[in-house]
JSON list of C-alpha atoms and ligand atoms in Angstrom, two decimals:
[
{"chain": "A", "resi": 229, "resn": "MET", "atom": "CA", "xyz": [-3.61, -14.56, 22.91]},
{"chain": "A", "resi": 230, "resn": "SER", "atom": "CA", "xyz": [-0.45, -16.66, 22.64]},
{"chain": "A", "resi": 231, "resn": "GLY", "atom": "CA", "xyz": [2.98, -15.41, 21.57]},
{"chain": "A", "resi": 232, "resn": "SER", "atom": "CA", "xyz": [2.18, -16.34, 17.96]},
{"chain": "A", "resi": 233, "resn": "ALA", "atom": "CA", "xyz": [0.06, -13.23, 17.37]},
{"chain": "A", "resi": 234, "resn": "GLY", "atom": "CA", "xyz": [-0.45, -12.35, 13.72]},
{"chain": "A", "resi": 235, "resn": "ARG", "atom": "CA", "xyz": [1.51, -9.47, 12.30]},
{"chain": "A", "resi": 236, "resn": "PHE", "atom": "CA", "xyz": [0.12, -6.81, 10.02]},
{"chain": "A", "resi": 237, "resn": "ILE", "atom": "CA", "xyz": [2.52, -6.00, 7.16]},
{"chain": "A", "resi": 238, "resn": "THR", "atom": "CA", "xyz": [1.92, -3.45, 4.42]},
{"chain": "A", "resi": 239, "resn": "LEU", "atom": "CA", "xyz": [3.75, -2.83, 1.14]},
{"chain": "A", "resi": 240, "resn": "GLU", "atom": "CA", "xyz": [3.93, 0.71, -0.14]},
{"chain": "A", "resi": 241, "resn": "GLY", "atom": "CA", "xyz": [5.47, 2.74, -2.92]},
{"chain": "A", "resi": 242, "resn": "GLY", "atom": "CA", "xyz": [4.52, 4.28, -6.25]},
{"chain": "A", "resi": 243, "resn": "GLU", "atom": "CA", "xyz": [3.07, 2.53, -9.29]},
{"chain": "A", "resi": 244, "resn": "GLY", "atom": "CA", "xyz": [5.12, -0.28, -10.76]},
{"chain": "A", "resi": 245, "resn": "VAL", "atom": "CA", "xyz": [7.72, -0.58, -7.99]},
{"chain": "A", "resi": 246, "resn": "GLY", "atom": "CA", "xyz": [6.77, -4.24, -7.44]},
{"chain": "A", "resi": 247, "resn": "LYS", "atom": "CA", "xyz": [4.38, -4.15, -4.48]},
{"chain": "A", "resi": 248, "resn": "SER", "atom": "CA", "xyz": [1.99, -6.82, -5.76]},
{"chain": "A", "resi": 249, "resn": "THR", "atom": "CA", "xyz": [4.85, -9.05, -6.90]},
{"chain": "A", "resi": 250, "resn": "GLN", "atom": "CA", "xyz": [6.59, -8.77, -3.53]},
{"chain": "A", "resi": 251, "resn": "ALA", "atom": "CA", "xyz": [3.37, -9.18, -1.56]},
{"chain": "A", "resi": 252, "resn": "ARG", "atom": "CA", "xyz": [2.83, -12.56, -3.25]},
{"chain": "A", "resi": 253, "resn": "LEU", "atom": "CA", "xyz": [6.44, -13.62, -2.71]},
{"chain": "A", "resi": 254, "resn": "LEU", "atom": "CA", "xyz": [6.29, -12.62, 0.94]},
{"chain": "A", "resi": 255, "resn": "GLN", "atom": "CA", "xyz": [3.16, -14.72, 1.37]},
{"chain": "A", "resi": 256, "resn": "GLU", "atom": "CA", "xyz": [5.04, -17.69, -0.19]},
{"chain": "A", "resi": 257, "resn": "ALA", "atom": "CA", "xyz": [8.13, -17.13, 1.93]},
{"chain": "A", "resi": 258, "resn": "LEU", "atom": "CA", "xyz": [6.03, -17.04, 5.08]},
{"chain": "A", "resi": 259, "resn": "LYS", "atom": "CA", "xyz": [4.27, -20.24, 4.00]},
{"chain": "A", "resi": 260, "resn": "THR", "atom": "CA", "xyz": [7.60, -22.10, 3.90]},
{"chain": "A", "resi": 261, "resn": "ARG", "atom": "CA", "xyz": [8.03, -20.96, 7.51]},
{"chain": "A", "resi": 262, "resn": "GLY", "atom": "CA", "xyz": [4.64, -22.42, 8.44]},
{"chain": "A", "resi": 263, "resn": "ILE", "atom": "CA", "xyz": [2.83, -19.07, 8.47]},
{"chain": "A", "resi": 264, "resn": "ASN", "atom": "CA", "xyz": [-0.42, -18.94, 6.51]},
{"chain": "A", "resi": 265, "resn": "ALA", "atom": "CA", "xyz": [-0.74, -15.21, 5.84]},
{"chain": "A", "resi": 266, "resn": "LEU", "atom": "CA", "xyz": [-3.77, -13.51, 4.35]},
{"chain": "A", "resi": 267, "resn": "LEU", "atom": "CA", "xyz": [-2.92, -11.46, 1.26]},
{"chain": "A", "resi": 268, "resn": "THR", "atom": "CA", "xyz": [-5.15, -8.48, 0.56]},
{"chain": "A", "resi": 269, "resn": "ARG", "atom": "CA", "xyz": [-4.98, -5.11, -1.18]},
{"chain": "A", "resi": 270, "resn": "GLU", "atom": "CA", "xyz": [-6.25, -1.54, -1.20]},
{"chain": "A", "resi": 271, "resn": "PRO", "atom": "CA", "xyz": [-8.42, 0.03, -2.26]},
{"chain": "A", "resi": 272, "resn": "GLY", "atom": "CA", "xyz": [-10.58, -3.07, -1.89]},
{"chain": "A", "resi": 273, "resn": "GLY", "atom": "CA", "xyz": [-10.17, -6.29, 0.05]},
{"chain": "A", "resi": 274, "resn": "SER", "atom": "CA", "xyz": [-13.82, -6.57, 1.15]},
{"chain": "A", "resi": 275, "resn": "GLY", "atom": "CA", "xyz": [-17.16, -6.48, -0.67]},
{"chain": "A", "resi": 276, "resn": "GLY", "atom": "CA", "xyz": [-17.96, -2.85, 0.05]},
{"chain": "A", "resi": 277, "resn": "ALA", "atom": "CA", "xyz": [-14.39, -1.68, -0.41]},
{"chain": "A", "resi": 278, "resn": "GLU", "atom": "CA", "xyz": [-14.14, -3.36, -3.84]},
{"chain": "A", "resi": 279, "resn": "MET", "atom": "CA", "xyz": [-17.25, -1.41, -4.90]},
{"chain": "A", "resi": 280, "resn": "ILE", "atom": "CA", "xyz": [-15.61, 1.80, -3.75]},
{"chain": "A", "resi": 281, "resn": "ARG", "atom": "CA", "xyz": [-12.44, 0.79, -5.63]},
{"chain": "A", "resi": 282, "resn": "GLU", "atom": "CA", "xyz": [-14.37, 0.84, -8.89]},
{"chain": "A", "resi": 283, "resn": "LEU", "atom": "CA", "xyz": [-15.68, 4.31, -8.09]},
{"chain": "A", "resi": 284, "resn": "LEU", "atom": "CA", "xyz": [-12.17, 5.52, -7.28]},
{"chain": "A", "resi": 285, "resn": "LEU", "atom": "CA", "xyz": [-10.15, 4.06, -10.13]},
{"chain": "A", "resi": 286, "resn": "GLY", "atom": "CA", "xyz": [-12.63, 4.36, -13.00]},
{"chain": "A", "resi": 287, "resn": "GLY", "atom": "CA", "xyz": [-13.99, 7.41, -14.76]},
{"chain": "A", "resi": 288, "resn": "ASP", "atom": "CA", "xyz": [-12.21, 10.57, -15.73]},
{"chain": "A", "resi": 289, "resn": "GLU", "atom": "CA", "xyz": [-9.79, 12.71, -13.77]},
{"chain": "A", "resi": 290, "resn": "GLU", "atom": "CA", "xyz": [-12.44, 15.28, -12.69]},
{"chain": "A", "resi": 291, "resn": "ARG", "atom": "CA", "xyz": [-14.78, 12.67, -11.28]},
{"chain": "A", "resi": 292, "resn": "TRP", "atom": "CA", "xyz": [-13.80, 13.34, -7.64]},
{"chain": "A", "resi": 293, "resn": "SER", "atom": "CA", "xyz": [-12.26, 16.24, -5.79]},
{"chain": "A", "resi": 294, "resn": "VAL", "atom": "CA", "xyz": [-9.19, 15.28, -3.78]},
{"chain": "A", "resi": 295, "resn": "ARG", "atom": "CA", "xyz": [-11.24, 15.64, -0.59]},
{"chain": "A", "resi": 296, "resn": "SER", "atom": "CA", "xyz": [-13.99, 13.33, -1.85]},
{"chain": "A", "resi": 297, "resn": "GLU", "atom": "CA", "xyz": [-11.24, 10.94, -2.88]},
{"chain": "A", "resi": 298, "resn": "ALA", "atom": "CA", "xyz": [-9.73, 11.00, 0.62]},
{"chain": "A", "resi": 299, "resn": "LEU", "atom": "CA", "xyz": [-13.15, 10.27, 2.15]},
{"chain": "A", "resi": 300, "resn": "LEU", "atom": "CA", "xyz": [-13.79, 7.39, -0.25]},
{"chain": "A", "resi": 301, "resn": "PHE", "atom": "CA", "xyz": [-10.41, 5.82, 0.52]},
{"chain": "A", "resi": 302, "resn": "ALA", "atom": "CA", "xyz": [-11.06, 6.16, 4.24]},
{"chain": "A", "resi": 303, "resn": "ALA", "atom": "CA", "xyz": [-14.52, 4.60, 3.86]},
{"chain": "A", "resi": 304, "resn": "ALA", "atom": "CA", "xyz": [-13.12, 1.71, 1.81]},
{"chain": "A", "resi": 305, "resn": "ARG", "atom": "CA", "xyz": [-10.36, 1.18, 4.38]},
{"chain": "A", "resi": 306, "resn": "ALA", "atom": "CA", "xyz": [-12.82, 1.15, 7.28]},
{"chain": "A", "resi": 307, "resn": "ASP", "atom": "CA", "xyz": [-14.83, -1.62, 5.59]},
{"chain": "A", "resi": 308, "resn": "HIS", "atom": "CA", "xyz": [-11.70, -3.56, 4.64]},
{"chain": "A", "resi": 309, "resn": "ILE", "atom": "CA", "xyz": [-10.36, -3.47, 8.19]},
{"chain": "A", "resi": 310, "resn": "ARG", "atom": "CA", "xyz": [-13.66, -4.37, 9.83]},
{"chain": "A", "resi": 311, "resn": "ARG", "atom": "CA", "xyz": [-14.51, -7.23, 7.50]},
{"chain": "A", "resi": 312, "resn": "THR", "atom": "CA", "xyz": [-11.15, -8.65, 6.44]},
{"chain": "A", "resi": 313, "resn": "ILE", "atom": "CA", "xyz": [-8.08, -7.43, 8.34]},
{"chain": "A", "resi": 314, "resn": "LYS", "atom": "CA", "xyz": [-9.35, -7.33, 11.92]},
{"chain": "A", "resi": 315, "resn": "PRO", "atom": "CA", "xyz": [-11.02, -10.75, 11.85]},
{"chain": "A", "resi": 316, "resn": "ALA", "atom": "CA", "xyz": [-7.78, -12.31, 10.56]},
{"chain": "A", "resi": 317, "resn": "LEU", "atom": "CA", "xyz": [-5.56, -10.59, 13.12]},
{"chain": "A", "resi": 318, "resn": "ALA", "atom": "CA", "xyz": [-8.06, -11.50, 15.85]},
{"chain": "A", "resi": 319, "resn": "VAL", "atom": "CA", "xyz": [-7.44, -15.22, 15.25]},
{"chain": "A", "resi": 320, "resn": "GLY", "atom": "CA", "xyz": [-3.67, -14.74, 15.18]},
{"chain": "A", "resi": 321, "resn": "ARG", "atom": "CA", "xyz": [-3.28, -14.76, 11.41]},
{"chain": "A", "resi": 322, "resn": "TRP", "atom": "CA", "xyz": [-0.69, -12.65, 9.61]},
{"chain": "A", "resi": 323, "resn": "VAL", "atom": "CA", "xyz": [-2.01, -10.12, 7.12]},
{"chain": "A", "resi": 324, "resn": "ILE", "atom": "CA", "xyz": [-0.08, -8.76, 4.14]},
{"chain": "A", "resi": 325, "resn": "CYS", "atom": "CA", "xyz": [-1.70, -5.73, 2.55]},
{"chain": "A", "resi": 326, "resn": "ASP", "atom": "CA", "xyz": [-0.74, -4.29, -0.85]},
{"chain": "A", "resi": 327, "resn": "ARG", "atom": "CA", "xyz": [-1.05, -0.51, -0.15]},
{"chain": "A", "resi": 328, "resn": "PHE", "atom": "CA", "xyz": [-2.63, 0.96, 3.00]},
{"chain": "A", "resi": 329, "resn": "ILE", "atom": "CA", "xyz": [-2.83, 4.27, 4.90]},
{"chain": "A", "resi": 330, "resn": "ASP", "atom": "CA", "xyz": [0.56, 5.56, 3.68]},
{"chain": "A", "resi": 331, "resn": "SER", "atom": "CA", "xyz": [-0.74, 5.51, 0.11]},
{"chain": "A", "resi": 332, "resn": "SER", "atom": "CA", "xyz": [-3.55, 7.85, 1.17]},
{"chain": "A", "resi": 333, "resn": "ARG", "atom": "CA", "xyz": [-1.02, 10.11, 2.86]},
{"chain": "A", "resi": 334, "resn": "ALA", "atom": "CA", "xyz": [1.22, 10.11, -0.24]},
{"chain": "A", "resi": 335, "resn": "TYR", "atom": "CA", "xyz": [-1.44, 10.35, -2.97]},
{"chain": "A", "resi": 336, "resn": "GLN", "atom": "CA", "xyz": [-4.10, 12.58, -1.38]},
{"chain": "A", "resi": 337, "resn": "GLY", "atom": "CA", "xyz": [-1.67, 14.46, 0.86]},
{"chain": "A", "resi": 338, "resn": "GLY", "atom": "CA", "xyz": [1.04, 14.56, -1.79]},
{"chain": "A", "resi": 339, "resn": "ALA", "atom": "CA", "xyz": [-0.50, 17.21, -3.92]},
{"chain": "A", "resi": 340, "resn": "GLY", "atom": "CA", "xyz": [-0.54, 19.38, -0.79]},
{"chain": "A", "resi": 341, "resn": "LEU", "atom": "CA", "xyz": [-4.32, 19.53, -1.01]},
{"chain": "A", "resi": 342, "resn": "VAL", "atom": "CA", "xyz": [-5.20, 17.45, 2.03]},
{"chain": "A", "resi": 343, "resn": "ALA", "atom": "CA", "xyz": [-3.14, 17.85, 5.21]},
{"chain": "A", "resi": 344, "resn": "ASP", "atom": "CA", "xyz": [-1.54, 14.71, 6.64]},
{"chain": "A", "resi": 345, "resn": "ASP", "atom": "CA", "xyz": [-3.31, 15.40, 9.96]},
{"chain": "A", "resi": 346, "resn": "ASP", "atom": "CA", "xyz": [-6.66, 15.38, 8.16]},
{"chain": "A", "resi": 347, "resn": "ILE", "atom": "CA", "xyz": [-5.91, 12.05, 6.46]},
{"chain": "A", "resi": 348, "resn": "MET", "atom": "CA", "xyz": [-4.89, 10.59, 9.81]},
{"chain": "A", "resi": 349, "resn": "ALA", "atom": "CA", "xyz": [-8.05, 12.05, 11.42]},
{"chain": "A", "resi": 350, "resn": "LEU", "atom": "CA", "xyz": [-10.19, 10.27, 8.80]},
{"chain": "A", "resi": 351, "resn": "HIS", "atom": "CA", "xyz": [-8.28, 7.06, 9.54]},
{"chain": "A", "resi": 352, "resn": "GLN", "atom": "CA", "xyz": [-8.87, 7.56, 13.25]},
{"chain": "A", "resi": 353, "resn": "PHE", "atom": "CA", "xyz": [-12.58, 8.11, 12.64]},
{"chain": "A", "resi": 354, "resn": "GLY", "atom": "CA", "xyz": [-13.08, 5.25, 10.18]},
{"chain": "A", "resi": 355, "resn": "SER", "atom": "CA", "xyz": [-10.66, 2.64, 11.49]},
{"chain": "A", "resi": 356, "resn": "ARG", "atom": "CA", "xyz": [-9.65, 3.73, 15.00]},
{"chain": "A", "resi": 357, "resn": "GLY", "atom": "CA", "xyz": [-6.25, 4.56, 13.57]},
{"chain": "A", "resi": 358, "resn": "LEU", "atom": "CA", "xyz": [-5.12, 0.95, 13.07]},
{"chain": "A", "resi": 359, "resn": "MET", "atom": "CA", "xyz": [-1.48, 0.98, 11.94]},
{"chain": "A", "resi": 360, "resn": "PRO", "atom": "CA", "xyz": [0.66, -1.86, 10.51]},
{"chain": "A", "resi": 361, "resn": "ASP", "atom": "CA", "xyz": [3.32, -3.62, 12.60]},
{"chain": "A", "resi": 362, "resn": "ARG", "atom": "CA", "xyz": [5.70, -3.14, 9.67]},
{"chain": "A", "resi": 363, "resn": "THR", "atom": "CA", "xyz": [5.55, -1.24, 6.40]},
{"chain": "A", "resi": 364, "resn": "ILE", "atom": "CA", "xyz": [7.88, -2.02, 3.52]},
{"chain": "A", "resi": 365, "resn": "LEU", "atom": "CA", "xyz": [8.45, 1.01, 1.34]},
{"chain": "A", "resi": 366, "resn": "LEU", "atom": "CA", "xyz": [9.77, -0.16, -2.04]},
{"chain": "A", "resi": 367, "resn": "THR", "atom": "CA", "xyz": [11.90, 2.52, -3.66]},
{"chain": "A", "resi": 368, "resn": "LEU", "atom": "CA", "xyz": [12.69, 2.66, -7.37]},
{"chain": "A", "resi": 369, "resn": "PRO", "atom": "CA", "xyz": [13.77, 5.45, -9.73]},
{"chain": "A", "resi": 370, "resn": "ILE", "atom": "CA", "xyz": [10.65, 6.79, -11.42]},
{"chain": "A", "resi": 371, "resn": "ASP", "atom": "CA", "xyz": [11.87, 5.97, -14.96]},
{"chain": "A", "resi": 372, "resn": "GLU", "atom": "CA", "xyz": [12.54, 2.34, -14.02]},
{"chain": "A", "resi": 373, "resn": "ALA", "atom": "CA", "xyz": [9.05, 2.09, -12.49]},
{"chain": "A", "resi": 374, "resn": "ALA", "atom": "CA", "xyz": [7.56, 3.65, -15.64]},
{"chain": "A", "resi": 375, "resn": "GLU", "atom": "CA", "xyz": [9.41, 1.11, -17.77]},
{"chain": "A", "resi": 376, "resn": "ARG", "atom": "CA", "xyz": [8.07, -1.81, -15.69]},
{"chain": "A", "resi": 377, "resn": "ILE", "atom": "CA", "xyz": [4.53, -0.43, -16.02]},
{"chain": "A", "resi": 378, "resn": "ARG", "atom": "CA", "xyz": [4.91, 0.09, -19.75]},
{"chain": "A", "resi": 379, "resn": "LYS", "atom": "CA", "xyz": [6.02, -3.53, -20.17]},
{"chain": "A", "resi": 380, "resn": "ARG", "atom": "CA", "xyz": [3.11, -4.70, -18.02]},
{"chain": "A", "resi": 381, "resn": "ASP", "atom": "CA", "xyz": [0.25, -2.50, -19.26]},
{"chain": "A", "resi": 382, "resn": "GLY", "atom": "CA", "xyz": [1.26, -0.96, -22.55]},
{"chain": "A", "resi": 383, "resn": "ASP", "atom": "CA", "xyz": [-0.40, 2.46, -22.70]},
{"chain": "A", "resi": 384, "resn": "SER", "atom": "CA", "xyz": [-3.37, 1.85, -20.40]},
{"chain": "A", "resi": 385, "resn": "SER", "atom": "CA", "xyz": [-3.43, 3.27, -16.87]},
{"chain": "A", "resi": 386, "resn": "ASP", "atom": "CA", "xyz": [-6.08, 4.04, -14.25]},
{"chain": "A", "resi": 387, "resn": "ARG", "atom": "CA", "xyz": [-7.45, 7.40, -13.06]},
{"chain": "A", "resi": 388, "resn": "ILE", "atom": "CA", "xyz": [-4.69, 7.98, -10.52]},
{"chain": "A", "resi": 389, "resn": "GLY", "atom": "CA", "xyz": [-1.84, 6.26, -12.34]},
{"chain": "A", "resi": 390, "resn": "SER", "atom": "CA", "xyz": [-2.30, 8.53, -15.34]},
{"chain": "A", "resi": 391, "resn": "ARG", "atom": "CA", "xyz": [-1.49, 11.75, -13.41]},
{"chain": "A", "resi": 392, "resn": "SER", "atom": "CA", "xyz": [1.61, 13.81, -14.24]},
{"chain": "A", "resi": 393, "resn": "ASP", "atom": "CA", "xyz": [5.25, 12.92, -13.54]},
{"chain": "A", "resi": 394, "resn": "ASP", "atom": "CA", "xyz": [5.43, 15.86, -11.11]},
{"chain": "A", "resi": 395, "resn": "TYR", "atom": "CA", "xyz": [2.55, 14.42, -9.14]},
{"chain": "A", "resi": 396, "resn": "HIS", "atom": "CA", "xyz": [4.24, 11.00, -8.96]},
{"chain": "A", "resi": 397, "resn": "LEU", "atom": "CA", "xyz": [7.53, 12.58, -7.86]},
{"chain": "A", "resi": 398, "resn": "GLU", "atom": "CA", "xyz": [5.63, 14.38, -5.10]},
{"chain": "A", "resi": 399, "resn": "VAL", "atom": "CA", "xyz": [4.04, 11.07, -4.08]},
{"chain": "A", "resi": 400, "resn": "ALA", "atom": "CA", "xyz": [7.49, 9.45, -3.86]},
{"chain": "A", "resi": 401, "resn": "SER", "atom": "CA", "xyz": [8.77, 12.30, -1.72]},
{"chain": "A", "resi": 402, "resn": "VAL", "atom": "CA", "xyz": [5.89, 12.02, 0.78]},
{"chain": "A", "resi": 403, "resn": "PHE", "atom": "CA", "xyz": [6.60, 8.29, 1.09]},
{"chain": "A", "resi": 404, "resn": "LEU", "atom": "CA", "xyz": [10.23, 9.12, 1.95]},
{"chain": "A", "resi": 405, "resn": "THR", "atom": "CA", "xyz": [9.16, 11.72, 4.50]},
{"chain": "A", "resi": 406, "resn": "ILE", "atom": "CA", "xyz": [6.92, 9.16, 6.19]},
{"chain": "A", "resi": 407, "resn": "ALA", "atom": "CA", "xyz": [9.73, 6.57, 6.23]},
{"chain": "A", "resi": 408, "resn": "GLN", "atom": "CA", "xyz": [12.13, 9.04, 7.83]},
{"chain": "A", "resi": 409, "resn": "ALA", "atom": "CA", "xyz": [9.60, 10.14, 10.43]},
{"chain": "A", "resi": 410, "resn": "GLU", "atom": "CA", "xyz": [8.49, 6.61, 11.39]},
{"chain": "A", "resi": 411, "resn": "GLN", "atom": "CA", "xyz": [11.61, 4.49, 11.24]},
{"chain": "A", "resi": 412, "resn": "LYS", "atom": "CA", "xyz": [10.40, 1.93, 13.76]},
{"chain": "A", "resi": 413, "resn": "ARG", "atom": "CA", "xyz": [7.44, 0.97, 11.58]},
{"chain": "A", "resi": 414, "resn": "VAL", "atom": "CA", "xyz": [8.67, 1.72, 8.05]},
{"chain": "A", "resi": 415, "resn": "ARG", "atom": "CA", "xyz": [11.64, 0.04, 6.34]},
{"chain": "A", "resi": 416, "resn": "MET", "atom": "CA", "xyz": [12.83, 1.27, 2.98]},
{"chain": "A", "resi": 417, "resn": "VAL", "atom": "CA", "xyz": [13.75, -1.52, 0.57]},
{"chain": "A", "resi": 418, "resn": "ASP", "atom": "CA", "xyz": [15.63, -0.95, -2.68]},
{"chain": "A", "resi": 419, "resn": "ALA", "atom": "CA", "xyz": [13.38, -2.36, -5.42]},
{"chain": "A", "resi": 420, "resn": "LEU", "atom": "CA", "xyz": [16.10, -2.40, -8.11]},
{"chain": "A", "resi": 421, "resn": "GLY", "atom": "CA", "xyz": [17.38, -5.85, -9.03]},
{"chain": "A", "resi": 422, "resn": "THR", "atom": "CA", "xyz": [15.79, -9.18, -9.72]},
{"chain": "A", "resi": 423, "resn": "VAL", "atom": "CA", "xyz": [12.50, -10.18, -8.17]},
{"chain": "A", "resi": 424, "resn": "ASP", "atom": "CA", "xyz": [14.34, -12.69, -5.97]},
{"chain": "A", "resi": 425, "resn": "GLN", "atom": "CA", "xyz": [16.94, -10.16, -4.82]},
{"chain": "A", "resi": 426, "resn": "VAL", "atom": "CA", "xyz": [14.21, -7.75, -3.79]},
{"chain": "A", "resi": 427, "resn": "SER", "atom": "CA", "xyz": [12.28, -10.54, -2.09]},
{"chain": "A", "resi": 428, "resn": "GLY", "atom": "CA", "xyz": [15.34, -11.37, 0.01]},
{"chain": "A", "resi": 429, "resn": "ARG", "atom": "CA", "xyz": [15.55, -7.74, 1.10]},
{"chain": "A", "resi": 430, "resn": "VAL", "atom": "CA", "xyz": [11.86, -7.68, 2.00]},
{"chain": "A", "resi": 431, "resn": "LEU", "atom": "CA", "xyz": [12.30, -10.79, 4.10]},
{"chain": "A", "resi": 432, "resn": "SER", "atom": "CA", "xyz": [15.27, -9.25, 5.95]},
{"chain": "A", "resi": 433, "resn": "ALA", "atom": "CA", "xyz": [13.14, -6.20, 6.65]},
{"chain": "A", "resi": 434, "resn": "ILE", "atom": "CA", "xyz": [10.56, -8.25, 8.53]},
{"chain": "A", "resi": 435, "resn": "ALA", "atom": "CA", "xyz": [12.95, -10.86, 10.02]},
{"chain": "A", "resi": 436, "resn": "ASP", "atom": "CA", "xyz": [12.72, -9.36, 13.52]},
{"chain": "A", "resi": 437, "resn": "LEU", "atom": "CA", "xyz": [8.97, -10.03, 13.53]},
{"chain": "A", "resi": 438, "resn": "LEU", "atom": "CA", "xyz": [9.29, -13.76, 12.87]},
{"chain": "B", "resi": 1499, "resn": "ATP", "atom": "N1", "xyz": [12.43, -6.81, -9.59]},
{"chain": "B", "resi": 1499, "resn": "ATP", "atom": "C1", "xyz": [11.79, -6.71, -10.76]},
{"chain": "B", "resi": 1499, "resn": "ATP", "atom": "N2", "xyz": [12.47, -6.59, -11.91]},
{"chain": "B", "resi": 1499, "resn": "ATP", "atom": "C2", "xyz": [11.82, -6.46, -13.10]},
{"chain": "B", "resi": 1499, "resn": "ATP", "atom": "N3", "xyz": [10.48, -6.45, -13.22]},
{"chain": "B", "resi": 1499, "resn": "ATP", "atom": "C3", "xyz": [9.76, -6.54, -12.11]},
{"chain": "B", "resi": 1499, "resn": "ATP", "atom": "C4", "xyz": [10.35, -6.67, -10.82]},
{"chain": "B", "resi": 1499, "resn": "ATP", "atom": "N4", "xyz": [9.37, -6.75, -9.90]},
{"chain": "B", "resi": 1499, "resn": "ATP", "atom": "C5", "xyz": [8.22, -6.66, -10.56]},
{"chain": "B", "resi": 1499, "resn": "ATP", "atom": "N5", "xyz": [8.44, -6.56, -11.89]},
{"chain": "B", "resi": 1499, "resn": "ATP", "atom": "C6", "xyz": [7.43, -6.43, -12.95]},
{"chain": "B", "resi": 1499, "resn": "ATP", "atom": "O1", "xyz": [7.09, -5.05, -13.00]},
{"chain": "B", "resi": 1499, "resn": "ATP", "atom": "C7", "xyz": [5.69, -4.89, -13.18]},
{"chain": "B", "resi": 1499, "resn": "ATP", "atom": "C8", "xyz": [5.16, -4.10, -11.99]},
{"chain": "B", "resi": 1499, "resn": "ATP", "atom": "O2", "xyz": [5.22, -4.92, -10.82]},
{"chain": "B", "resi": 1499, "resn": "ATP", "atom": "P1", "xyz": [3.98, -4.98, -9.84]},
{"chain": "B", "resi": 1499, "resn": "ATP", "atom": "O3", "xyz": [2.72, -5.13, -10.60]},
{"chain": "B", "resi": 1499, "resn": "ATP", "atom": "O4", "xyz": [4.30, -5.96, -8.77]},
{"chain": "B", "resi": 1499, "resn": "ATP", "atom": "O5", "xyz": [4.08, -3.48, -9.23]},
{"chain": "B", "resi": 1499, "resn": "ATP", "atom": "P2", "xyz": [3.07, -2.72, -8.30]},
{"chain": "B", "resi": 1499, "resn": "ATP", "atom": "O6", "xyz": [3.90, -1.89, -7.40]},
{"chain": "B", "resi": 1499, "resn": "ATP", "atom": "O7", "xyz": [2.11, -3.66, -7.69]},
{"chain": "B", "resi": 1499, "resn": "ATP", "atom": "O8", "xyz": [2.32, -1.79, -9.36]},
{"chain": "B", "resi": 1499, "resn": "ATP", "atom": "P3", "xyz": [0.91, -1.02, -9.17]},
{"chain": "B", "resi": 1499, "resn": "ATP", "atom": "O9", "xyz": [1.18, 0.16, -8.29]},
{"chain": "B", "resi": 1499, "resn": "ATP", "atom": "O10", "xyz": [0.56, -0.59, -10.58]},
{"chain": "B", "resi": 1499, "resn": "ATP", "atom": "O11", "xyz": [-0.07, -1.98, -8.59]},
{"chain": "B", "resi": 1499, "resn": "ATP", "atom": "C9", "xyz": [5.10, -6.28, -13.30]},
{"chain": "B", "resi": 1499, "resn": "ATP", "atom": "O12", "xyz": [4.97, -6.60, -14.66]},
{"chain": "B", "resi": 1499, "resn": "ATP", "atom": "C10", "xyz": [6.15, -7.17, -12.65]},
{"chain": "B", "resi": 1499, "resn": "ATP", "atom": "O13", "xyz": [6.16, -8.47, -13.19]},
{"chain": "B", "resi": 1500, "resn": "MG", "atom": "MG1", "xyz": [0.01, -3.74, -7.76]}
]
């Protein structure tokens, strides 16, 4: 392939930090640079994975054990990669993905119930361990994120989003641990400030890939 190989970028962080907003803005910013990036999201992003998404996010809290949940995420991701992400990267297209493997590590590993090695083993099995070229971890104080969600959704939230504050603090701390351990891949971006300010920071955090 030529030197214009597509890059695989993921956005990570807890609920309401601005991942979907920034994923869209990154796609637009790349477009002005002549890069037509594919924007996708997890869980979902392919026919089979969207079906699994409904299983994962609907229903009541007891619907799945954390281990079943980890398996379902891994299965959805395998389908998403095979049908959507890999074909795009194979033709040199950039891919921006709203949540990816680090969300599994933070949310299923975060409660301490599934070991990080086990989550990575599932990823190896399902998806040959495909990792992003760059991961943007958006960081925001939990009360600010909660306020953004409240403004967006009112009182409704999905099966995972509705878990306790302690759980979400644990999730945030696993994300930080990952960022510290994998500094070459993961860049932390302060998500406080206006949408445009944050977008500028996201762009700086991928500038070396352009
Ligand atoms: N920098 C910002 N300042 C204020 N509000 C913001 C900012 N960025 C995003 N928002 C708003 O906050 C809400 C949450 O943003 P967004 O949906 O992008 O977050 P998310 O990380 O994708 O959330 P989720 O994890 O629930 O998918 C949205 O209503 C969005 O318009
Ligand atoms: Mg979102």
